[in-house]
């Protein structure tokens, strides 16, 4: 009897020791991931002006203020600054527990702030980088842009491969650059995802369809990247992010968003800007009626809890 109790105690000590060692190793592993991600954020971080001229006070994420984000998917190739093919504005309101998402067609004709001309909105990035793109979008929607996330779509294939590929629900079958994409659920590697995101002219929705496919890819990359199964590949993921993503969000701000705004991300309302195509001087533009633009401005201002008499940035 005494020997049996001694054996049981011995096995308990062994199990506890193994568990303690395992937990210590896992905690060290998680710390290493945390440290690596914070270093990646340093390479991704691109500071811009501190506060938008359309805000009276700086956004305080720790106080759970509503905020806005501009997502730019840039088709940036070698020796070329590129153009922002994907332009998505998101406003996040934690009290309403919702996100309003507006996709702006890249051919939208508007004033390019800082250039003094009217042109396609995606040319703002080509003319003056992310800051001119932000100023132009602020002017178009008459709201402050608090944060931006810029993704290099050419290098995005590295991110897709780093998370082990993605699975998406494809609306209709098409072939592009020698790759066939059947309707239904399909699994894509990085090269396939890049081709899938670039097809435009065969899509009956045109630019809207292209933006929708790019949005699906980005959503699935985030989903895969956040899954437990990708922990073993975190080194590749962080390396790909560091090379292809730029943002003015800091590491601590990302932590605050994850902590305080999680519920809002579960309720996303998507909006497509209504307008029509028009040829001007033999160039195709997407013309947005002023009434449509004002309707979106009102929606986004209310969601950001802004005053409705904000001064327009025209002539800034």
Tab-separated table of C-alpha atoms in Angstrom:
chain	number	residue	atom	x	y	z
A	1	UNK	CA	0.000	0.000	0.000
A	2	UNK	CA	2.810	2.365	0.933
A	3	UNK	CA	4.659	1.484	-2.279
A	4	UNK	CA	1.537	2.172	-4.357
A	5	UNK	CA	1.133	5.647	-2.785
A	6	UNK	CA	4.812	6.367	-3.370
A	7	UNK	CA	4.502	5.368	-7.038
A	8	UNK	CA	1.419	7.564	-7.489
A	9	UNK	CA	3.197	10.560	-5.958
A	10	UNK	CA	6.211	9.905	-8.146
A	11	UNK	CA	4.074	9.823	-11.298
A	12	UNK	CA	2.251	13.006	-10.255
A	13	UNK	CA	5.602	14.764	-9.794
A	14	UNK	CA	6.723	13.544	-13.224
A	15	UNK	CA	3.487	14.674	-14.902
A	16	UNK	CA	3.597	18.055	-13.138
A	17	UNK	CA	7.241	18.517	-14.107
A	18	UNK	CA	6.504	17.671	-17.769
A	19	UNK	CA	3.486	20.009	-17.801
A	20	UNK	CA	5.506	22.808	-16.198
A	21	UNK	CA	8.290	22.401	-18.756
A	22	UNK	CA	5.761	22.285	-21.602
A	23	UNK	CA	3.942	25.422	-20.414
A	24	UNK	CA	7.235	27.250	-19.906
A	25	UNK	CA	8.378	26.306	-23.421
A	26	UNK	CA	5.014	27.324	-24.895
A	27	UNK	CA	5.075	30.641	-23.014
A	28	UNK	CA	8.581	31.263	-24.362
A	29	UNK	CA	7.370	30.407	-27.852
A	30	UNK	CA	4.442	32.823	-27.559
A	31	UNK	CA	6.757	35.550	-26.259
A	32	UNK	CA	9.036	34.965	-29.237
A	33	UNK	CA	6.024	35.349	-31.570
A	34	UNK	CA	4.952	38.508	-29.722
A	35	UNK	CA	8.463	39.960	-29.966
A	36	UNK	CA	8.729	39.041	-33.661
A	37	UNK	CA	5.360	40.648	-34.433
A	38	UNK	CA	6.307	43.858	-32.635
A	39	UNK	CA	9.511	43.980	-34.720
A	40	UNK	CA	7.454	43.363	-37.876
A	41	UNK	CA	5.152	46.241	-36.910
A	42	UNK	CA	8.194	48.517	-36.715
A	43	UNK	CA	9.071	47.706	-40.332
A	44	UNK	CA	5.424	48.108	-41.429
A	45	UNK	CA	4.925	51.412	-39.625
A	46	UNK	CA	4.794	54.518	-41.827
A	47	UNK	CA	3.918	57.657	-39.856
A	48	UNK	CA	1.914	60.462	-41.490
A	49	UNK	CA	0.354	63.656	-40.139
A	50	UNK	CA	-0.794	63.100	-36.566
A	51	UNK	CA	-4.396	64.334	-36.807
A	52	UNK	CA	-6.618	64.968	-39.811
A	53	UNK	CA	-7.581	68.599	-40.413
A	54	UNK	CA	-11.168	67.352	-40.354
A	55	UNK	CA	-10.890	66.422	-36.674
A	56	UNK	CA	-10.980	68.792	-33.731
A	57	UNK	CA	-9.412	66.198	-31.428
A	58	UNK	CA	-7.189	63.179	-31.927
A	59	UNK	CA	-8.861	59.753	-31.901
A	60	UNK	CA	-8.313	57.895	-28.620
A	61	UNK	CA	-8.572	54.160	-29.144
A	62	UNK	CA	-8.151	53.536	-25.417
A	63	UNK	CA	-11.316	55.628	-24.924
A	64	UNK	CA	-13.031	53.534	-27.621
A	65	UNK	CA	-13.690	56.432	-30.001
A	66	UNK	CA	-15.150	55.734	-33.465
A	67	UNK	CA	-12.432	55.852	-36.139
A	68	UNK	CA	-11.868	55.467	-39.873
A	69	UNK	CA	-9.445	53.407	-41.955
A	70	UNK	CA	-8.442	53.726	-45.604
A	71	UNK	CA	-7.444	50.406	-47.168
A	72	UNK	CA	-5.331	50.757	-50.307
A	73	UNK	CA	-4.527	47.772	-52.499
A	74	UNK	CA	-1.640	49.077	-54.598
A	75	UNK	CA	-0.569	47.444	-57.840
A	76	UNK	CA	3.095	48.279	-57.373
A	77	UNK	CA	5.600	46.704	-59.740
A	78	UNK	CA	9.356	47.034	-60.132
A	79	UNK	CA	10.573	50.639	-60.684
A	80	UNK	CA	6.975	51.904	-60.463
A	81	UNK	CA	5.172	53.589	-57.537
A	82	UNK	CA	1.924	52.073	-58.830
A	83	UNK	CA	-1.737	53.014	-58.512
A	84	UNK	CA	-4.251	52.194	-55.817
A	85	UNK	CA	-6.499	49.686	-57.605
A	86	UNK	CA	-8.441	48.940	-54.421
A	87	UNK	CA	-9.752	51.878	-52.385
A	88	UNK	CA	-11.929	50.960	-49.418
A	89	UNK	CA	-12.994	53.287	-46.591
A	90	UNK	CA	-14.163	51.753	-43.320
A	91	UNK	CA	-15.667	53.567	-40.354
A	92	UNK	CA	-15.765	51.664	-37.067
A	93	UNK	CA	-18.209	52.477	-34.285
A	94	UNK	CA	-17.857	50.333	-31.134
A	95	UNK	CA	-21.030	51.656	-29.494
A	96	UNK	CA	-23.122	50.771	-32.542
A	97	UNK	CA	-21.055	47.576	-32.875
A	98	UNK	CA	-20.785	48.006	-36.615
A	99	UNK	CA	-18.502	48.820	-39.528
A	100	UNK	CA	-19.562	50.807	-42.601
A	101	UNK	CA	-17.483	49.812	-45.627
A	102	UNK	CA	-17.459	51.910	-48.821
A	103	UNK	CA	-15.639	50.721	-51.953
A	104	UNK	CA	-14.601	53.614	-54.195
A	105	UNK	CA	-14.199	52.658	-57.879
A	106	UNK	CA	-10.657	53.418	-58.990
A	107	UNK	CA	-11.899	55.311	-62.107
A	108	UNK	CA	-13.981	57.751	-60.031
A	109	UNK	CA	-13.444	61.287	-61.319
A	110	UNK	CA	-12.691	63.744	-58.527
A	111	UNK	CA	-10.363	66.541	-57.466
A	112	UNK	CA	-6.827	65.321	-56.751
A	113	UNK	CA	-5.995	67.360	-53.649
A	114	UNK	CA	-2.503	68.841	-53.875
A	115	UNK	CA	-2.384	68.471	-57.650
A	116	UNK	CA	-5.098	70.963	-58.571
A	117	UNK	CA	-6.710	68.806	-61.255
A	118	UNK	CA	-9.661	66.469	-61.694
A	119	UNK	CA	-8.613	62.934	-62.501
A	120	UNK	CA	-9.236	59.290	-61.614
A	121	UNK	CA	-9.104	58.898	-57.840
A	122	UNK	CA	-6.548	56.087	-58.023
A	123	UNK	CA	-4.076	58.463	-59.688
A	124	UNK	CA	-3.738	60.362	-56.384
A	125	UNK	CA	-1.435	57.643	-55.071
A	126	UNK	CA	0.614	57.679	-58.279
A	127	UNK	CA	1.032	61.475	-58.033
A	128	UNK	CA	1.753	61.870	-54.338
A	129	UNK	CA	1.812	58.567	-52.513
A	130	UNK	CA	-0.323	57.611	-49.556
A	131	UNK	CA	-0.673	61.156	-48.160
A	132	UNK	CA	-2.129	62.559	-51.394
A	133	UNK	CA	-4.418	59.512	-51.609
A	134	UNK	CA	-5.647	60.178	-48.063
A	135	UNK	CA	-6.196	63.906	-48.708
A	136	UNK	CA	-8.109	63.135	-51.909
A	137	UNK	CA	-10.361	60.524	-50.258
A	138	UNK	CA	-10.993	62.887	-47.325
A	139	UNK	CA	-12.053	65.554	-49.793
A	140	UNK	CA	-14.267	63.173	-51.761
A	141	UNK	CA	-16.138	61.845	-48.711
A	142	UNK	CA	-15.717	64.908	-46.461
A	143	UNK	CA	-14.623	62.816	-43.458
A	144	UNK	CA	-11.324	62.435	-41.600
A	145	UNK	CA	-9.147	59.426	-42.424
A	146	UNK	CA	-7.516	58.410	-39.140
A	147	UNK	CA	-5.562	55.356	-40.232
A	148	UNK	CA	-4.450	53.687	-43.422
A	149	UNK	CA	-3.348	50.200	-44.405
A	150	UNK	CA	-1.520	49.873	-47.715
A	151	UNK	CA	-1.041	46.431	-49.266
A	152	UNK	CA	1.256	45.786	-52.199
A	153	UNK	CA	-0.894	43.473	-54.342
A	154	UNK	CA	2.098	42.338	-56.438
A	155	UNK	CA	3.790	41.014	-53.318
A	156	UNK	CA	0.514	39.831	-51.794
A	157	UNK	CA	1.114	36.378	-53.250
A	158	UNK	CA	3.934	35.986	-50.706
A	159	UNK	CA	1.468	36.620	-47.881
A	160	UNK	CA	-1.043	34.104	-49.297
A	161	UNK	CA	1.679	31.454	-49.607
A	162	UNK	CA	2.939	32.261	-46.093
A	163	UNK	CA	-0.462	31.418	-44.549
A	164	UNK	CA	-0.618	28.184	-46.559
A	165	UNK	CA	-3.098	29.312	-49.223
A	166	UNK	CA	-6.707	30.435	-48.915
A	167	UNK	CA	-10.155	29.036	-49.714
A	168	UNK	CA	-12.814	31.360	-51.083
A	169	UNK	CA	-16.315	31.101	-52.538
A	170	UNK	CA	-16.083	32.140	-56.206
A	171	UNK	CA	-19.265	33.674	-57.652
A	172	UNK	CA	-18.806	32.614	-61.285
A	173	UNK	CA	-16.360	30.657	-63.427
A	174	UNK	CA	-13.751	32.486	-65.508
A	175	UNK	CA	-10.291	32.048	-66.999
A	176	UNK	CA	-7.556	34.650	-66.640
A	177	UNK	CA	-3.900	34.539	-67.732
A	178	UNK	CA	-4.081	30.788	-68.362
A	179	UNK	CA	-5.650	29.978	-64.971
A	180	UNK	CA	-9.232	28.662	-64.735
A	181	UNK	CA	-11.304	29.563	-61.675
A	182	UNK	CA	-14.457	27.403	-61.402
A	183	UNK	CA	-17.554	28.584	-59.558
A	184	UNK	CA	-17.927	27.536	-55.925
A	185	UNK	CA	-15.336	26.985	-53.215
A	186	UNK	CA	-11.789	27.094	-54.571
A	187	UNK	CA	-8.380	26.934	-52.916
A	188	UNK	CA	-5.738	29.349	-54.168
A	189	UNK	CA	-2.001	29.662	-53.742
A	190	UNK	CA	-0.284	33.036	-53.925
A	191	UNK	CA	0.144	33.182	-57.705
A	192	UNK	CA	-3.448	32.072	-58.301
A	193	UNK	CA	-4.784	34.587	-55.765
A	194	UNK	CA	-2.935	37.402	-57.533
A	195	UNK	CA	-4.449	36.459	-60.898
A	196	UNK	CA	-7.875	36.005	-59.317
A	197	UNK	CA	-7.703	39.514	-57.859
A	198	UNK	CA	-6.628	41.197	-61.102
A	199	UNK	CA	-9.302	39.995	-63.542
A	200	UNK	CA	-11.580	42.884	-64.435
A	201	UNK	CA	-13.029	42.966	-67.944
A	202	UNK	CA	-14.771	39.559	-67.868
A	203	UNK	CA	-16.615	40.482	-64.680
A	204	UNK	CA	-20.100	41.914	-65.400
A	205	UNK	CA	-19.689	44.052	-62.274
A	206	UNK	CA	-16.489	45.618	-63.647
A	207	UNK	CA	-14.433	47.433	-61.034
A	208	UNK	CA	-16.895	46.526	-58.271
A	209	UNK	CA	-16.373	42.832	-59.008
A	210	UNK	CA	-12.619	43.193	-58.921
A	211	UNK	CA	-12.734	45.011	-55.590
A	212	UNK	CA	-15.074	42.363	-54.196
A	213	UNK	CA	-12.616	39.592	-55.125
A	214	UNK	CA	-9.701	41.504	-53.604
A	215	UNK	CA	-11.716	42.051	-50.437
A	216	UNK	CA	-12.455	38.312	-50.195
A	217	UNK	CA	-8.764	37.499	-50.526
A	218	UNK	CA	-7.763	39.995	-47.833
A	219	UNK	CA	-10.476	38.703	-45.459
A	220	UNK	CA	-9.387	35.083	-45.915
A	221	UNK	CA	-5.716	35.935	-45.430
A	222	UNK	CA	-6.599	37.617	-42.131
A	223	UNK	CA	-8.717	34.619	-41.125
A	224	UNK	CA	-5.989	32.101	-41.986
A	225	UNK	CA	-3.293	34.233	-40.408
A	226	UNK	CA	-5.223	34.371	-37.133
A	227	UNK	CA	-5.803	30.597	-36.961
A	228	UNK	CA	-3.824	28.398	-34.569
A	229	UNK	CA	-2.577	26.198	-37.437
A	230	UNK	CA	-0.417	29.032	-38.805
A	231	UNK	CA	1.712	29.373	-35.653
A	232	UNK	CA	4.391	27.138	-37.141
A	233	UNK	CA	4.658	29.486	-40.135
A	234	UNK	CA	4.658	32.770	-38.258
A	235	UNK	CA	8.219	33.598	-39.389
A	236	UNK	CA	7.250	33.463	-43.069
A	237	UNK	CA	4.021	35.364	-42.388
A	238	UNK	CA	5.752	38.200	-40.536
A	239	UNK	CA	8.452	38.446	-43.198
A	240	UNK	CA	5.830	38.700	-45.965
A	241	UNK	CA	3.831	41.308	-44.010
A	242	UNK	CA	6.926	43.383	-43.318
A	243	UNK	CA	7.769	43.512	-47.026
A	244	UNK	CA	4.291	44.204	-48.417
A	245	UNK	CA	2.177	46.089	-45.858
A	246	UNK	CA	2.491	49.675	-44.628
A	247	UNK	CA	0.334	51.374	-42.006
A	248	UNK	CA	0.377	54.302	-39.598
A	249	UNK	CA	-1.113	52.070	-36.900
A	250	UNK	CA	1.288	51.295	-34.077
A	251	UNK	CA	1.569	47.944	-32.327
A	252	UNK	CA	-0.214	49.268	-29.223
A	253	UNK	CA	-3.033	50.703	-31.349
A	254	UNK	CA	-3.546	47.336	-33.044
A	255	UNK	CA	-3.731	45.702	-29.613
A	256	UNK	CA	-6.357	48.296	-28.542
A	257	UNK	CA	-8.444	47.641	-31.670
A	258	UNK	CA	-8.305	43.883	-31.107
A	259	UNK	CA	-9.304	44.362	-27.471
A	260	UNK	CA	-11.992	47.056	-27.730
A	261	UNK	CA	-13.500	46.860	-31.225
A	262	UNK	CA	-13.862	43.127	-31.836
A	263	UNK	CA	-17.677	43.112	-31.780
A	264	UNK	CA	-17.931	45.857	-34.405
A	265	UNK	CA	-16.031	43.705	-36.912
A	266	UNK	CA	-18.794	41.092	-36.736
A	267	UNK	CA	-21.352	43.492	-38.228
A	268	UNK	CA	-20.060	44.933	-41.524
A	269	UNK	CA	-22.333	46.896	-43.880
A	270	UNK	CA	-20.980	47.139	-47.423
A	271	UNK	CA	-21.828	49.982	-49.797
A	272	UNK	CA	-21.209	50.383	-53.517
A	273	UNK	CA	-21.071	53.915	-54.867
A	274	UNK	CA	-23.736	54.444	-57.511
A	275	UNK	CA	-22.728	56.315	-60.657
A	276	UNK	CA	-22.153	55.843	-64.357
A	277	UNK	CA	-19.264	55.560	-66.788
A	278	UNK	CA	-18.477	58.441	-69.141
A	279	UNK	CA	-15.825	59.171	-71.763
A	280	UNK	CA	-14.139	62.576	-71.308
A	281	UNK	CA	-11.368	63.515	-73.760
A	282	UNK	CA	-11.255	59.843	-74.816
A	283	UNK	CA	-10.619	58.698	-71.236
A	284	UNK	CA	-13.078	56.562	-69.259
A	285	UNK	CA	-14.216	57.939	-65.900
A	286	UNK	CA	-16.758	56.844	-63.310
A	287	UNK	CA	-18.990	59.837	-62.538
A	288	UNK	CA	-20.605	59.936	-59.087
A	289	UNK	CA	-23.655	62.257	-58.787
A	290	UNK	CA	-23.376	64.893	-56.068
A	291	UNK	CA	-26.532	63.572	-54.371
A	292	UNK	CA	-24.964	60.100	-54.085
A	293	UNK	CA	-21.760	61.542	-52.665
A	294	UNK	CA	-23.642	63.607	-50.071
A	295	UNK	CA	-25.690	60.579	-49.049
A	296	UNK	CA	-22.497	58.628	-48.326
A	297	UNK	CA	-20.934	61.595	-46.546
A	298	UNK	CA	-23.926	61.834	-44.212
A	299	UNK	CA	-23.885	58.099	-43.519
A	300	UNK	CA	-20.186	58.055	-42.639
A	301	UNK	CA	-20.270	61.253	-40.581
A	302	UNK	CA	-23.135	59.913	-38.476
A	303	UNK	CA	-21.280	56.640	-37.984
A	304	UNK	CA	-18.154	58.524	-36.872
A	305	UNK	CA	-20.348	60.736	-34.665
A	306	UNK	CA	-19.104	63.891	-36.397
A	307	UNK	CA	-20.857	67.201	-36.725
A	308	UNK	CA	-22.621	67.572	-40.063
A	309	UNK	CA	-21.228	71.043	-40.764
A	310	UNK	CA	-17.603	70.009	-41.296
A	311	UNK	CA	-15.697	72.354	-43.571
A	312	UNK	CA	-14.934	70.821	-46.966
A	313	UNK	CA	-11.282	70.405	-47.906
A	314	UNK	CA	-11.840	71.818	-51.412
A	315	UNK	CA	-9.189	74.427	-51.968
A	316	UNK	CA	-6.995	73.002	-49.212
